[in-house]
Short mmCIF file of C-alpha atoms in Angstrom, two decimals:
data_model
loop_
_atom_site.label_atom_id
_atom_site.label_comp_id
_atom_site.label_asym_id
_atom_site.label_seq_id
_atom_site.Cartn_x
_atom_site.Cartn_y
_atom_site.Cartn_z
CA UNK S 1 -0.08 0.05 0.06
CA UNK S 2 1.39 3.45 -1.11
CA UNK S 3 1.39 5.68 1.78
CA UNK S 4 1.33 9.69 1.41
CA UNK S 5 2.18 11.63 4.27
CA UNK S 6 1.32 15.33 3.60
CA UNK S 7 3.68 17.36 6.08
CA UNK S 8 2.48 20.83 5.69
CA UNK S 9 -0.40 21.86 3.53
CA UNK S 10 0.29 25.24 1.65
CA UNK S 11 -1.75 27.54 -0.43
CA UNK S 12 -0.26 29.52 -3.15
CA UNK S 13 -1.29 32.90 -4.28
CA UNK S 14 -3.33 31.05 -6.85
CA UNK S 15 -5.52 29.18 -4.16
CA UNK S 16 -8.02 31.84 -3.66
CA UNK S 17 -11.01 29.41 -4.07
CA UNK S 18 -9.56 27.42 -1.13
CA UNK S 19 -9.17 30.54 1.09
CA UNK S 20 -12.56 31.92 0.35
CA UNK S 21 -13.32 35.78 0.02
CA UNK S 22 -12.06 36.95 3.22
CA UNK S 23 -10.35 40.01 3.01
CA UNK S 24 -6.83 39.87 3.41
CA UNK S 25 -4.98 40.31 6.61
CA UNK S 26 -2.82 43.36 6.97
CA UNK S 27 0.78 42.90 6.21
CA UNK S 28 2.86 42.12 9.68
CA UNK S 29 6.46 42.84 9.43
CA UNK S 30 8.30 39.73 10.22
CA UNK S 31 12.33 39.54 11.46
CA UNK S 32 14.70 38.71 8.83
CA UNK S 33 15.17 35.11 8.15
CA UNK S 34 18.17 33.56 10.08
CA UNK S 35 20.29 31.73 7.65
CA UNK S 36 20.79 27.92 8.25
CA UNK S 37 24.61 26.22 9.03
CA UNK S 38 23.18 22.84 8.00
CA UNK S 39 24.52 21.85 4.91
CA UNK S 40 27.47 24.19 4.72
CA UNK S 41 30.95 23.58 3.75
CA UNK S 42 33.83 23.72 6.50
CA UNK S 43 35.02 26.90 5.12
CA UNK S 44 31.56 28.48 5.01
CA UNK S 45 31.37 27.21 8.46
CA UNK S 46 34.45 29.23 9.55
CA UNK S 47 33.18 32.30 7.74
CA UNK S 48 29.80 32.06 9.83
CA UNK S 49 31.45 31.59 12.97
CA UNK S 50 33.93 34.67 12.06
CA UNK S 51 30.96 36.74 11.27
CA UNK S 52 29.58 36.53 14.94
CA UNK S 53 32.80 37.49 16.31
CA UNK S 54 34.60 34.62 17.13
CA UNK S 55 38.52 35.15 17.26
CA UNK S 56 40.56 34.30 14.59
CA UNK S 57 42.64 31.97 16.36
CA UNK S 58 39.36 29.88 17.59
CA UNK S 59 37.59 29.99 14.09
CA UNK S 60 39.22 26.61 12.83
CA UNK S 61 38.48 24.75 16.20
CA UNK S 62 34.60 26.38 16.44
CA UNK S 63 34.10 25.38 12.71
CA UNK S 64 35.07 21.70 13.24
CA UNK S 65 33.24 21.35 16.52
CA UNK S 66 30.09 22.40 14.27
CA UNK S 67 30.94 20.26 11.43
CA UNK S 68 31.05 17.12 13.96
CA UNK S 69 27.71 18.31 15.51
CA UNK S 70 25.93 18.45 12.26
CA UNK S 71 27.32 15.94 10.35
CA UNK S 72 28.05 13.12 12.62
CA UNK S 73 25.51 13.73 15.33
CA UNK S 74 22.78 15.36 13.26
CA UNK S 75 22.10 18.37 15.86
CA UNK S 76 19.01 20.13 15.05
CA UNK S 77 19.46 22.88 17.39
CA UNK S 78 22.50 24.71 18.91
CA UNK S 79 21.37 23.54 22.56
CA UNK S 80 22.47 19.94 21.80
CA UNK S 81 25.95 21.15 21.39
CA UNK S 82 27.34 20.44 24.79
CA UNK S 83 31.12 20.72 23.71
CA UNK S 84 30.36 24.55 22.85
CA UNK S 85 30.38 26.99 25.51
CA UNK S 86 26.83 28.14 26.32
CA UNK S 87 27.48 31.84 25.51
CA UNK S 88 28.73 31.08 22.11
CA UNK S 89 25.63 28.86 21.61
CA UNK S 90 23.32 31.56 22.51
CA UNK S 91 25.14 33.83 19.86
CA UNK S 92 24.93 31.20 17.00
CA UNK S 93 21.13 30.75 17.74
CA UNK S 94 20.61 34.57 17.80
CA UNK S 95 22.27 34.75 14.19
CA UNK S 96 21.61 31.35 12.60
CA UNK S 97 19.56 28.16 12.73
CA UNK S 98 20.25 24.40 11.98
CA UNK S 99 16.90 24.19 9.60
CA UNK S 100 16.89 21.68 6.96
CA UNK S 101 15.03 21.91 3.75
CA UNK S 102 11.21 21.49 4.48
CA UNK S 103 9.74 18.19 3.95
CA UNK S 104 6.36 19.16 1.98
CA UNK S 105 5.08 15.56 1.64
CA UNK S 106 6.83 11.96 2.10
CA UNK S 107 5.45 8.95 -0.17
CA UNK S 108 6.31 5.29 1.07
CA UNK S 109 6.06 2.87 -1.88
CA UNK S 110 5.09 -1.21 -1.35
CA UNK S 111 8.58 -1.84 -1.76
CA UNK S 112 9.94 0.20 0.95
CA UNK S 113 11.23 3.26 -1.47
CA UNK S 114 10.58 6.77 0.26
CA UNK S 115 10.08 10.00 -1.69
CA UNK S 116 10.30 13.44 -0.15
CA UNK S 117 9.11 16.48 -1.68
CA UNK S 118 11.37 19.04 -0.07
CA UNK S 119 11.11 23.01 -0.26
CA UNK S 120 13.96 25.27 -0.06
CA UNK S 121 14.02 28.34 2.10
CA UNK S 122 12.53 31.46 -0.13
CA UNK S 123 15.19 33.44 -1.88
CA UNK S 124 13.55 36.66 -1.97
CA UNK S 125 10.05 38.21 -0.23
CA UNK S 126 8.19 36.93 -3.24
CA UNK S 127 9.66 33.56 -3.55
CA UNK S 128 7.81 30.65 -2.08
CA UNK S 129 11.11 28.53 -2.22
CA UNK S 130 12.06 26.23 -5.03
CA UNK S 131 10.94 22.24 -4.60
CA UNK S 132 12.72 19.26 -5.51
CA UNK S 133 12.46 15.58 -4.83
CA UNK S 134 14.94 13.08 -3.35
CA UNK S 135 14.48 9.31 -3.23
CA UNK S 136 15.73 6.59 -0.93
CA UNK S 137 15.96 3.07 -2.08
CA UNK S 138 16.65 0.44 0.59
CA UNK S 139 18.17 -2.72 -0.48
CA UNK S 140 19.53 -5.63 1.36
CA UNK S 141 23.08 -4.84 1.26
CA UNK S 142 22.81 -0.94 0.76
CA UNK S 143 20.80 2.22 1.04
CA UNK S 144 20.89 4.27 -2.08
CA UNK S 145 19.85 8.08 -1.86
CA UNK S 146 19.09 9.80 -5.13
CA UNK S 147 19.55 13.43 -4.80
CA UNK S 148 18.68 16.41 -7.15
CA UNK S 149 21.49 18.90 -8.20
CA UNK S 150 19.03 21.34 -9.99
CA UNK S 151 15.36 22.72 -9.57
CA UNK S 152 14.07 21.22 -13.20
CA UNK S 153 16.27 20.28 -15.81
CA UNK S 154 17.34 21.79 -19.40
CA UNK S 155 18.00 18.86 -21.17
CA UNK S 156 14.71 17.63 -22.33
CA UNK S 157 15.25 13.98 -22.85
CA UNK S 158 12.04 12.56 -24.68
CA UNK S 159 11.78 9.66 -22.19
CA UNK S 160 12.02 11.30 -19.27
CA UNK S 161 9.42 13.10 -17.31
CA UNK S 162 11.78 15.33 -15.30
CA UNK S 163 13.39 16.54 -18.50
CA UNK S 164 9.91 17.79 -19.37
CA UNK S 165 10.08 20.37 -16.67
CA UNK S 166 12.08 23.89 -17.21
CA UNK S 167 15.10 24.61 -15.46
CA UNK S 168 14.23 27.10 -12.63
CA UNK S 169 17.82 27.33 -10.97
CA UNK S 170 21.05 25.47 -9.71
CA UNK S 171 20.77 24.27 -6.30
CA UNK S 172 23.51 25.43 -3.76
CA UNK S 173 25.87 22.87 -2.42
CA UNK S 174 24.06 23.76 0.78
CA UNK S 175 20.92 22.54 -0.51
CA UNK S 176 22.49 19.40 -2.11
CA UNK S 177 24.02 18.31 1.11
CA UNK S 178 20.51 19.41 2.94
CA UNK S 179 18.77 16.49 0.91
CA UNK S 180 21.27 14.16 2.83
CA UNK S 181 20.38 15.56 6.23
CA UNK S 182 16.85 15.23 5.60
CA UNK S 183 16.95 11.68 4.41
CA UNK S 184 19.07 10.84 7.59
CA UNK S 185 16.57 12.76 9.78
CA UNK S 186 13.79 10.77 8.45
CA UNK S 187 15.52 7.45 8.79
CA UNK S 188 16.63 8.10 12.19
CA UNK S 189 20.32 7.22 10.85
CA UNK S 190 22.51 9.48 13.18
CA UNK S 191 25.45 8.22 15.62
CA UNK S 192 24.06 9.50 18.79
CA UNK S 193 27.26 8.85 20.43
CA UNK S 194 28.86 11.51 18.29
CA UNK S 195 32.28 9.36 17.44
CA UNK S 196 33.95 10.27 14.06
CA UNK S 197 33.32 7.38 11.51
CA UNK S 198 36.05 5.38 11.41
CA UNK S 199 38.39 6.08 8.03
CA UNK S 200 37.49 2.73 5.90
CA UNK S 201 38.20 1.88 2.27
CA UNK S 202 35.93 3.69 0.07
CA UNK S 203 34.29 0.13 -1.02
CA UNK S 204 33.25 -0.43 2.72
CA UNK S 205 29.87 1.08 3.62
CA UNK S 206 29.93 2.83 7.08
CA UNK S 207 28.89 0.54 9.96
CA UNK S 208 25.32 0.67 10.77
CA UNK S 209 24.22 3.01 8.13
CA UNK S 210 20.93 2.89 6.09
CA UNK S 211 22.19 5.62 3.73
CA UNK S 212 25.23 3.83 2.33
CA UNK S 213 25.63 5.22 -1.06
CA UNK S 214 24.51 8.46 -3.06
CA UNK S 215 23.58 9.11 -6.57
CA UNK S 216 23.40 12.28 -7.95
CA UNK S 217 20.86 11.15 -10.75
CA UNK S 218 17.65 12.92 -9.25
CA UNK S 219 16.32 16.16 -11.26
CA UNK S 220 18.84 18.24 -13.24
CA UNK S 221 22.30 17.76 -14.93
CA UNK S 222 25.39 17.58 -12.43
CA UNK S 223 27.82 19.06 -14.69
CA UNK S 224 25.94 21.99 -15.22
CA UNK S 225 26.19 22.68 -11.67
CA UNK S 226 29.81 21.74 -11.30
CA UNK S 227 31.03 23.93 -8.39
CA UNK S 228 28.20 23.27 -6.17
CA UNK S 229 28.39 19.73 -6.73
CA UNK S 230 31.87 19.78 -6.30
CA UNK S 231 31.76 21.17 -2.63
CA UNK S 232 28.64 19.37 -1.61
CA UNK S 233 30.60 16.08 -2.66
CA UNK S 234 33.61 17.27 -0.49
CA UNK S 235 31.28 17.72 2.43
CA UNK S 236 29.44 14.52 2.15
CA UNK S 237 32.84 12.78 1.75
CA UNK S 238 34.66 14.26 4.37
CA UNK S 239 35.78 11.32 6.85
CA UNK S 240 35.39 13.63 10.03
CA UNK S 241 31.77 14.04 8.81
CA UNK S 242 29.34 11.99 6.97
CA UNK S 243 32.20 10.15 5.56
CA UNK S 244 30.92 8.32 2.48
CA UNK S 245 33.82 7.32 0.44
CA UNK S 246 34.06 8.85 -3.18
CA UNK S 247 33.39 5.00 -4.79
CA UNK S 248 29.92 5.02 -2.85
CA UNK S 249 29.11 8.35 -4.67
CA UNK S 250 28.09 8.29 -8.31
CA UNK S 251 27.63 11.13 -10.56
CA UNK S 252 25.19 10.71 -13.59
CA UNK S 253 25.42 12.73 -16.80
CA UNK S 254 23.76 12.95 -20.04
CA UNK S 255 27.42 13.37 -21.66
CA UNK S 256 28.70 16.92 -21.29
CA UNK S 257 31.56 15.86 -22.84
CA UNK S 258 34.16 18.78 -21.96
CA UNK S 259 33.34 18.41 -18.55
CA UNK S 260 33.63 14.77 -17.92
CA UNK S 261 37.65 14.69 -17.47
CA UNK S 262 37.33 17.73 -15.05
CA UNK S 263 34.71 15.64 -12.86
CA UNK S 264 37.27 13.09 -12.78
CA UNK S 265 40.00 15.14 -11.61
CA UNK S 266 38.34 17.48 -9.30
CA UNK S 267 35.50 15.54 -7.98
CA UNK S 268 36.75 11.94 -8.50
CA UNK S 269 33.53 10.12 -7.93
CA UNK S 270 32.09 7.20 -9.87
CA UNK S 271 30.56 8.11 -13.08
CA UNK S 272 27.51 7.18 -14.92
CA UNK S 273 26.56 8.12 -18.47
CA UNK S 274 22.95 8.06 -19.54
CA UNK S 275 23.64 6.60 -22.91
CA UNK S 276 20.36 5.16 -24.10
CA UNK S 277 21.34 4.48 -27.63
CA UNK S 278 24.04 3.12 -29.73
CA UNK S 279 23.85 5.31 -32.66
CA UNK S 280 23.80 9.16 -32.90
CA UNK S 281 20.53 9.18 -35.14
CA UNK S 282 18.46 7.21 -32.05
CA UNK S 283 20.44 9.19 -29.47
CA UNK S 284 19.40 12.45 -31.29
CA UNK S 285 15.77 11.65 -30.80
CA UNK S 286 16.12 10.71 -26.98
CA UNK S 287 18.74 12.79 -25.72
CA UNK S 288 18.79 16.18 -27.34
CA UNK S 289 22.04 17.00 -25.92
CA UNK S 290 23.47 14.42 -28.29
CA UNK S 291 23.21 17.16 -31.24
CA UNK S 292 25.93 19.05 -29.32
CA UNK S 293 28.00 16.45 -27.79
CA UNK S 294 28.22 13.27 -30.09
CA UNK S 295 28.37 9.78 -28.83
CA UNK S 296 31.85 9.24 -30.03
CA UNK S 297 33.00 12.64 -27.83
CA UNK S 298 31.13 11.35 -24.86
CA UNK S 299 33.07 7.94 -25.38
CA UNK S 300 36.34 9.60 -25.99
CA UNK S 301 36.16 11.62 -22.74
CA UNK S 302 34.97 8.27 -20.86
CA UNK S 303 38.29 6.47 -22.17
CA UNK S 304 40.37 9.24 -20.78
CA UNK S 305 38.29 9.53 -17.48
CA UNK S 306 40.81 9.98 -14.66
CA UNK S 307 41.28 6.87 -12.39
CA UNK S 308 39.08 4.94 -15.07
CA UNK S 309 40.00 0.73 -14.25
CA UNK S 310 38.35 -2.45 -13.60
CA UNK S 311 38.03 -1.22 -9.97
CA UNK S 312 36.70 2.29 -10.92
CA UNK S 313 34.39 1.34 -14.19
CA UNK S 314 31.97 3.49 -15.88
CA UNK S 315 28.13 2.77 -15.58
CA UNK S 316 26.26 3.13 -18.66
CA UNK S 317 22.56 3.70 -18.12
CA UNK S 318 20.60 2.30 -20.96
CA UNK S 319 16.78 2.70 -20.88
CA UNK S 320 14.84 -0.09 -22.62
CA UNK S 321 12.19 1.51 -24.96
CA UNK S 322 9.76 -1.02 -27.05
CA UNK S 323 10.87 -0.89 -30.86
CA UNK S 324 13.25 2.03 -30.61
CA UNK S 325 16.69 0.88 -29.07
CA UNK S 326 16.05 -2.87 -27.71
CA UNK S 327 16.73 -5.02 -30.87
CA UNK S 328 19.63 -7.59 -30.98
CA UNK S 329 21.29 -5.44 -33.56
CA UNK S 330 21.36 -2.60 -31.13
CA UNK S 331 22.74 -4.63 -28.31
CA UNK S 332 25.75 -5.83 -30.63
CA UNK S 333 26.49 -2.14 -31.59
CA UNK S 334 26.46 -1.02 -27.94
CA UNK S 335 29.00 -3.71 -27.35
CA UNK S 336 31.12 -2.44 -30.34
CA UNK S 337 30.87 1.17 -29.01
CA UNK S 338 32.03 0.33 -25.56
CA UNK S 339 35.01 -1.91 -26.33
CA UNK S 340 37.84 -1.07 -24.50
CA UNK S 341 36.22 1.11 -21.83
CA UNK S 342 36.05 -0.76 -18.25
CA UNK S 343 32.44 -0.66 -17.91
CA UNK S 344 28.85 -2.28 -16.96
CA UNK S 345 25.67 -1.46 -18.50
CA UNK S 346 22.76 -0.97 -16.67
CA UNK S 347 19.48 -2.11 -18.61
CA UNK S 348 16.61 0.12 -17.19
CA UNK S 349 12.92 -0.95 -17.81
CA UNK S 350 11.19 2.19 -19.17
CA UNK S 351 8.84 3.73 -16.25
CA UNK S 352 5.83 5.15 -17.73
CA UNK S 353 4.33 8.24 -16.99
CA UNK S 354 0.99 10.27 -18.06
CA UNK S 355 1.33 11.55 -21.80
CA UNK S 356 4.66 9.66 -22.73
CA UNK S 357 4.59 8.20 -26.17
CA UNK S 358 7.06 5.33 -25.18
CA UNK S 359 6.42 1.94 -23.94
CA UNK S 360 8.81 -0.32 -21.97
CA UNK S 361 10.46 -3.29 -23.91
CA UNK S 362 9.03 -6.77 -23.35
CA UNK S 363 10.72 -8.89 -20.62
CA UNK S 364 11.83 -11.41 -22.95
CA UNK S 365 13.39 -8.80 -25.29
CA UNK S 366 15.33 -7.14 -22.32
CA UNK S 367 16.97 -10.48 -21.31
CA UNK S 368 17.92 -11.29 -24.52
CA UNK S 369 19.57 -7.95 -25.04
CA UNK S 370 21.19 -8.44 -21.57
CA UNK S 371 22.47 -11.94 -22.77
CA UNK S 372 24.13 -10.45 -25.82
CA UNK S 373 25.97 -7.82 -23.54
CA UNK S 374 26.73 -10.23 -21.09
CA UNK S 375 28.47 -12.85 -23.51
CA UNK S 376 30.33 -10.12 -24.54
CA UNK S 377 32.13 -9.61 -21.16
CA UNK S 378 30.01 -6.81 -19.62
CA UNK S 379 28.09 -6.94 -16.50
CA UNK S 380 24.51 -6.28 -17.69
CA UNK S 381 22.16 -6.04 -14.47
CA UNK S 382 18.61 -5.26 -15.25
CA UNK S 383 17.56 -2.64 -12.70
CA UNK S 384 14.63 -3.58 -10.48
CA UNK S 385 11.99 -0.91 -11.18
CA UNK S 386 11.45 0.82 -7.63
CA UNK S 387 9.03 3.15 -6.40
CA UNK S 388 6.99 3.23 -9.59
CA UNK S 389 3.73 3.29 -7.37
CA UNK S 390 4.67 6.82 -5.85
CA UNK S 391 6.45 7.81 -9.43
CA UNK S 392 10.03 7.89 -7.56
CA UNK S 393 11.34 5.86 -10.49
CA UNK S 394 13.93 6.74 -12.93
CA UNK S 395 12.80 9.60 -14.93
CA UNK S 396 9.78 10.25 -12.85
CA UNK S 397 10.70 12.80 -10.15
CA UNK S 398 7.98 15.49 -9.34
CA UNK S 399 5.20 14.41 -11.53
CA UNK S 400 3.04 12.30 -9.38
CA UNK S 401 3.35 14.42 -6.22
CA UNK S 402 2.07 17.32 -8.39
CA UNK S 403 -0.84 15.48 -9.35
CA UNK S 404 -1.71 14.50 -5.85
CA UNK S 405 -1.48 18.08 -4.66
CA UNK S 406 -3.48 19.21 -7.45
CA UNK S 407 -6.07 16.60 -6.54
CA UNK S 408 -6.00 17.81 -2.85
CA UNK S 409 -6.79 21.45 -3.86
CA UNK S 410 -9.58 20.37 -6.09
CA UNK S 411 -11.08 18.33 -3.19
CA UNK S 412 -10.82 21.27 -1.00
CA UNK S 413 -12.40 23.58 -3.47
CA UNK S 414 -15.42 21.02 -3.53
CA UNK S 415 -15.81 20.99 0.13
CA UNK S 416 -14.47 17.63 0.66
CA UNK S 417 -11.21 16.06 2.01
CA UNK S 418 -8.43 14.69 0.05
CA UNK S 419 -8.68 10.80 -0.48
#
């Protein structure tokens, strides 16, 4: 049974019918919003303590204390920070908060997948706050959190519902990290004792954690928000904080070829390429970015990806579309294209959404495709669809949530209660 938990009903300026014909309340001056420290990098935390008068010789230590409380213990208030003096805690609380992005709704799938609709703090007086979604996928041996890097998307991939939404803006590094904090809050995933996580091999999951892996595969193209993604990864992977090794973080790109080498050199996480077609002709239709960066350019960048090896393979994502890219000939051409690249191919059954023209390939077709790829020496797992009932699967983000909220508004207008 799918569960939808509406955290805080809101009404926009367009919801006059819901609010009735009451005269508007007089404007009340409100105190300026205090910025949050949750999600900030080490450098930004040091700047924050400097702004409230912490002496320069103490700034590094105080920033390190905040970093531990925020990212190891998951502190939600300054009052919890018992290793910091009461006077400094009071000063911090006067100027800052530890607020996370607001959880507008939480949906829980029949398979345990969770999807959160998050609202970021308003950027100005007329901004309601940008909304994005992130998804947690529990598995027996891991827990993967799919985070967004942009509000909306510019790529317009024709099979992806997320890609049909306009780009609003890039997320800040604080907002990217904030998604991880929200997920760990909701899952009860913090170390109450406050001990630093042991420095471990990147291949080993942190002990006792629910969130063990992060994929930048949510809304947006991460390489079009490079600097913020880089800083967010530095914060998430810091061994004195959340401590997820970079081999447990995967960046997925639609193929911004000139940025791939820089991503390997400066961000250094695992790489996934949304390929989806073995020819430029087909990929031009599915991934319009291909008209700018051709398949051969993307694959050449992959061959030169820093650190590429059998232990650090590139994942190629390939959505299975009936009658479009799923024939044995397509499989053989895909194998030919990837020759010489340490890789695995993730075959993704297409996740439908309202109004799409595509259908998912038949299961027998997917298995035959996988067999050809596997016999050529590549791992070719078929991704089990997760969270389809709550539109949390690949390519579905921020669609069903909007439908549910529209239905709720309609029910309120009709004098009823949302189903």
